């Protein structure tokens, strides 16, 4: 008795562990909004965009550094291996008509100091800062456009999985009907009241429904697997959608608000950056003005060494202004400027093309919403009517009023109406997924 009790406790503990593990390894999603939020938070590509944003931010800060004062310390030691000789007239020494060759300077010179420089007018650096800032903004817009695409993909897969689930539920109902007919025909064959052809027809009809169920299961599995990938989840973890679609009742809704297409902002920003690059290349012709300040000391020695006494060093300081004016650099800069202008025209054409395409897509999207709404509504009505006809024909077939061929044709019409309704509903939900991604 004790052994049985211990065995029972072990089994209960094992079942509890299995249940706990299955609960941990199952991700439950209650709504589309929850699924989209999880995808935006955990999608692997999002981490890439965040890293690129950090990189663009550092590039922008680095470009801004050119506008700030620069300071550098230096220590220069010089060994004049052979001092220059200067001819000096002998009159200076009281001996006219002669020339003395004199060496001026010291063999060893040391110059420690600090150099400060500040750009006063450097239009190229200013434009480079603006381009770096534009690239950082471009990266943000690219991430926003990716999120729009990600939302659409997640919603499409989410709705596809719900449609597949609904199809499986309907297929299970159809399978019961097909099985009952196949069983009835086999019984009649055993009784000798029908032939093998009728039995085979009933079995073929049942197999067709089984194939439909297999295709729906395949669609569901593919949708879930791809959805896991977008959610950043491993494939070994189970995914459970708590929401279902009521295929028996179609709720007609108004056209949702359609937000701006975020992909257009990318083309706009690329056009802005192309304009800045054109200005940058043009600014190569502009003069540059900078100011420099040097504060240092000097030490001159005839012998190798270094002294730190008070009188060993002499001050050396200066302030300078550096003005650089490009005069002629060949035709390189001119051709580069023309290249940036061509690049700007390309960016403008790409933006115009994308804008027109987006307007066309929005117009088609609006029309498709109305079309698929009407198609889903009418195809659902037909699906219900064919379902009622199937029930009536099944009663008439069981009563022997109609033949199996007539009943099977009614069944095929019912299945065709079912597929038509599910396809129209799927197209409507795919359109809705695109609209939701723009909100």
Short mmCIF file of N, CA and C in Angstrom, two decimals, residues 86-102:
data_model
loop_
_atom_site.label_atom_id
_atom_site.label_comp_id
_atom_site.label_asym_id
_atom_site.label_seq_id
_atom_site.Cartn_x
_atom_site.Cartn_y
_atom_site.Cartn_z
N UNK A 86 77.06 81.84 -42.33
CA UNK A 86 76.65 83.13 -42.88
C UNK A 86 77.90 83.98 -43.15
N UNK A 87 78.09 84.43 -44.40
CA UNK A 87 79.24 85.30 -44.68
C UNK A 87 79.02 86.70 -44.10
N UNK A 88 80.02 87.22 -43.35
CA UNK A 88 79.95 88.52 -42.71
C UNK A 88 81.08 89.41 -43.24
N UNK A 89 80.78 90.63 -43.67
CA UNK A 89 81.84 91.51 -44.17
C UNK A 89 82.88 91.82 -43.09
N UNK A 90 84.16 91.93 -43.50
CA UNK A 90 85.24 92.18 -42.55
C UNK A 90 85.19 93.56 -41.95
N UNK A 91 84.44 94.50 -42.58
CA UNK A 91 84.34 95.84 -42.03
C UNK A 91 83.78 95.82 -40.62
N UNK A 92 82.94 94.81 -40.33
CA UNK A 92 82.36 94.73 -38.99
C UNK A 92 83.42 94.42 -37.94
N UNK A 93 84.52 93.81 -38.37
CA UNK A 93 85.60 93.46 -37.42
C UNK A 93 86.81 94.38 -37.58
N UNK A 94 86.67 95.47 -38.39
CA UNK A 94 87.76 96.41 -38.56
C UNK A 94 88.79 95.97 -39.58
N UNK A 95 88.42 95.01 -40.43
CA UNK A 95 89.35 94.54 -41.45
C UNK A 95 88.64 94.56 -42.80
N UNK A 96 88.62 95.70 -43.41
CA UNK A 96 87.95 95.85 -44.71
C UNK A 96 88.58 94.94 -45.76
N UNK A 97 87.73 94.56 -46.72
CA UNK A 97 88.20 93.73 -47.81
C UNK A 97 88.26 92.26 -47.50
N UNK A 98 87.84 91.91 -46.32
CA UNK A 98 87.85 90.48 -45.96
C UNK A 98 86.42 90.03 -45.65
N UNK A 99 86.29 88.71 -45.60
CA UNK A 99 84.97 88.11 -45.30
C UNK A 99 85.14 87.05 -44.24
N UNK A 100 84.29 87.11 -43.27
CA UNK A 100 84.28 86.10 -42.22
C UNK A 100 83.05 85.20 -42.41
N UNK A 101 83.24 83.90 -42.19
CA UNK A 101 82.13 82.94 -42.26
C UNK A 101 81.77 82.54 -40.83
N UNK A 102 80.62 83.00 -40.45
CA UNK A 102 80.22 82.85 -39.05
C UNK A 102 79.01 81.90 -38.95
#
